[in-house]
PDB file of C-alpha atoms in Angstrom:
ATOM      1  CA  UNK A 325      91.005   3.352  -8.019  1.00 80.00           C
ATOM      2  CA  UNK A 326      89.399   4.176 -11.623  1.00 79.00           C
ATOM      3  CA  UNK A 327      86.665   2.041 -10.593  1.00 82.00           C
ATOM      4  CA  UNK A 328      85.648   3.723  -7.133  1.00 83.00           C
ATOM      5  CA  UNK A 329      85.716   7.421  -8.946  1.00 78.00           C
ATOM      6  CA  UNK A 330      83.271   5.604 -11.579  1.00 79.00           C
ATOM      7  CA  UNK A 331      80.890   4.302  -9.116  1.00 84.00           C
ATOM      8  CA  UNK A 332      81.549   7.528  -7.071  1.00 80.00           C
ATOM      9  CA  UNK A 333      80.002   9.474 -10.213  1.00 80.00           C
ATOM     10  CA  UNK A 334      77.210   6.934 -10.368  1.00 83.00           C
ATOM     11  CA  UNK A 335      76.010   7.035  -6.423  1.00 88.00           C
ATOM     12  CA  UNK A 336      76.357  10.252  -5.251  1.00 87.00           C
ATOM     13  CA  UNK A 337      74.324  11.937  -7.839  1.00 88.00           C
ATOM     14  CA  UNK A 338      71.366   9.313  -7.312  1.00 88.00           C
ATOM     15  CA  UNK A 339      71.946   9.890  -3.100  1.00 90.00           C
ATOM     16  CA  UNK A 340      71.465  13.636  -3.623  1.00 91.00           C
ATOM     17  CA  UNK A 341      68.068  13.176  -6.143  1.00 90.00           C
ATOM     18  CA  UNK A 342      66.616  11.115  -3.658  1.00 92.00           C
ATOM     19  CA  UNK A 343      67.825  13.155  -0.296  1.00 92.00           C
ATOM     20  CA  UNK A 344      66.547  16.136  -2.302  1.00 93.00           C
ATOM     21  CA  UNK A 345      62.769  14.626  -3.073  1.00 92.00           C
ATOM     22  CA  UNK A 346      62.395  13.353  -0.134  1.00 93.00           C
ATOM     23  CA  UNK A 347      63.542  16.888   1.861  1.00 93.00           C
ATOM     24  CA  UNK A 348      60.722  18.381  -0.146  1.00 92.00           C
ATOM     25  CA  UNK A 349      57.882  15.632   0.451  1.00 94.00           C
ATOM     26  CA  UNK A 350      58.547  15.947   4.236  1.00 94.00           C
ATOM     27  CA  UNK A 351      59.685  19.213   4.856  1.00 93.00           C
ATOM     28  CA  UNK A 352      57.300  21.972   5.128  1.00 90.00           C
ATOM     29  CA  UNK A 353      57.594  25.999   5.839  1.00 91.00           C
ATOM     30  CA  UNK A 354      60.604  27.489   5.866  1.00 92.00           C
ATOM     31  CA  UNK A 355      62.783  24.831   5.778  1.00 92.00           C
ATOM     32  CA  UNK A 356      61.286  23.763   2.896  1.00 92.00           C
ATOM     33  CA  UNK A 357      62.013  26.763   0.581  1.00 93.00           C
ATOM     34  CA  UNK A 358      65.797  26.141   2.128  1.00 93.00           C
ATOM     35  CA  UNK A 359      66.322  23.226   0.916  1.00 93.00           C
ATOM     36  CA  UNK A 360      65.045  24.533  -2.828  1.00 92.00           C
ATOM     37  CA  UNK A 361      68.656  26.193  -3.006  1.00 93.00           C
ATOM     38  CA  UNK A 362      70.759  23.409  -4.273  1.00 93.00           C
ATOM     39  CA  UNK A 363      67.890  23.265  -6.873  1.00 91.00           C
ATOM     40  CA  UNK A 364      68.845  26.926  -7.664  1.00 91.00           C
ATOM     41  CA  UNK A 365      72.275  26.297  -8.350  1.00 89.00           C
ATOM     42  CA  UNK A 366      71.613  23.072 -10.431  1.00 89.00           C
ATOM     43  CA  UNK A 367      69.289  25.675 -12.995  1.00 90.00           C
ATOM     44  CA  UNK A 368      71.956  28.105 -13.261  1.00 90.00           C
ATOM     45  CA  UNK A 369      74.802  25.155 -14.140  1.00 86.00           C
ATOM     46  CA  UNK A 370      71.917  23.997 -16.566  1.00 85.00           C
ATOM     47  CA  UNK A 371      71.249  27.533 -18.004  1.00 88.00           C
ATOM     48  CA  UNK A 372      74.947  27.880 -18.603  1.00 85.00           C
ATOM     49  CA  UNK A 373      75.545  24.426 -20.533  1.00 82.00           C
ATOM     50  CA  UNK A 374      72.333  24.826 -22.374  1.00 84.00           C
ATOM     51  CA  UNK A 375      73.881  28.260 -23.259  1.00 86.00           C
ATOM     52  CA  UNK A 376      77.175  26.555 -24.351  1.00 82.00           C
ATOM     53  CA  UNK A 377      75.395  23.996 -26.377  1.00 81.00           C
ATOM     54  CA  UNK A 378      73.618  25.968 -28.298  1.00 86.00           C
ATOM     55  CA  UNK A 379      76.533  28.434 -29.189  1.00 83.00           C
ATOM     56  CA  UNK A 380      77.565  25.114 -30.718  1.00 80.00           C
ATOM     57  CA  UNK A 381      80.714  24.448 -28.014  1.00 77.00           C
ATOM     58  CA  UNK A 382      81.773  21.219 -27.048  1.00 71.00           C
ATOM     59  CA  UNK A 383      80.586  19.254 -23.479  1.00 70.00           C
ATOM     60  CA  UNK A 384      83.957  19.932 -21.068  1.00 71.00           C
ATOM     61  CA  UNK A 385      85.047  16.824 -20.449  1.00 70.00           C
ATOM     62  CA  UNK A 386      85.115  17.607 -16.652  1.00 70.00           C
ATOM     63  CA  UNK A 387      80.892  17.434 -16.877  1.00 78.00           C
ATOM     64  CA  UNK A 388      80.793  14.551 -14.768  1.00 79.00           C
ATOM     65  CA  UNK A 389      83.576  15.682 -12.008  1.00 82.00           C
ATOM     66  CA  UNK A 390      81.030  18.648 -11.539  1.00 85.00           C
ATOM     67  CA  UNK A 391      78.019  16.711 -11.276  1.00 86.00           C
ATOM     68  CA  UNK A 392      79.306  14.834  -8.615  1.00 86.00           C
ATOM     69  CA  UNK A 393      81.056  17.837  -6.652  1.00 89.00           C
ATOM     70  CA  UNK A 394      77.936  19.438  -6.635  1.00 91.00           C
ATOM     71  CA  UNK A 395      75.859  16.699  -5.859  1.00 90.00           C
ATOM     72  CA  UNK A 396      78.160  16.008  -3.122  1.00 90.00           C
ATOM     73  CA  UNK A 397      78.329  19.875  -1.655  1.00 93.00           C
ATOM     74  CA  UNK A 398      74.244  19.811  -2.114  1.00 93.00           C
ATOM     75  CA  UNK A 399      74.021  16.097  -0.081  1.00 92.00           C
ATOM     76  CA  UNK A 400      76.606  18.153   3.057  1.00 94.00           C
ATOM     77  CA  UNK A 401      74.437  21.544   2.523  1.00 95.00           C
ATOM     78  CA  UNK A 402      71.033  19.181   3.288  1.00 94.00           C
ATOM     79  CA  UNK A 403      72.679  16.814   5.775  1.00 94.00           C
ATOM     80  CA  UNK A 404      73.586  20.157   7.767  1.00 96.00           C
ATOM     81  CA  UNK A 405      70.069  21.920   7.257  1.00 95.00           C
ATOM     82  CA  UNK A 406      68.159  17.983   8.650  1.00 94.00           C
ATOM     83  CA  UNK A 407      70.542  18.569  12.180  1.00 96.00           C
ATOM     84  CA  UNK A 408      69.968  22.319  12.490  1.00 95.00           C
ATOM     85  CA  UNK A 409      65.993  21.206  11.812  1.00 94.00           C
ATOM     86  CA  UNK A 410      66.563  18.501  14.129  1.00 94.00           C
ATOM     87  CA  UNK A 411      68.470  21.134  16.954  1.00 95.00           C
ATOM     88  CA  UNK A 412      65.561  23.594  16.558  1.00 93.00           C
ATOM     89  CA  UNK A 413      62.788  21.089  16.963  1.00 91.00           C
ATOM     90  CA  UNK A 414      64.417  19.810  20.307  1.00 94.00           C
ATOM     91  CA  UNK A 415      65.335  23.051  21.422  1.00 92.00           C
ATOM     92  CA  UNK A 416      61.101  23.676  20.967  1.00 88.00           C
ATOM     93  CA  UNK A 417      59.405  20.820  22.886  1.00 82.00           C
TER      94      UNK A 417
END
């Protein structure tokens, strides 16, 4: 089971980076700047560990386990955003 939570940590991190740039390279207008959200989120969890490394605390050892949960809620939040796109397009032609 250790080894599917490892590869877990590994895949759905590198699923959302590549969902996410290539949402962006496509996507155009509005739906665009909604899918720049997740990348909102990810600078505030960076501002706050940067923040915590530098008043000299130690890395949580749950780092990883919130990488991947928020990798994971970002890859649902732009799977859901693609079918509403998707919905709206066909409800248009």
């Amino acid at each position: 089971m250790q080894h599917v939570i490892n590869i877990l940590m590994l895949v759905v991190p590198v699923l959302y980076v590549t969902l996410q740039t290539l949402v962006l390279r496509q996507w155009t207008g509005f739906h665009q700047r909604l899918a720049l959200l997740p990348l909102a989120g990810w600078a505030v969890w960076g501002a706050v560990l940067g923040y915590r490394v530098l008043q000299g605390e130690a890395v949580r050892p749950a780092l990883p386990g919130e990488v991947m949960t928020f990798s994971g809620l970002s890859l649902i939040y732009l799977g859901t955003l693609a079918v509403m796109r998707k919905i709206q397009k066909q409800n248009a032609e």
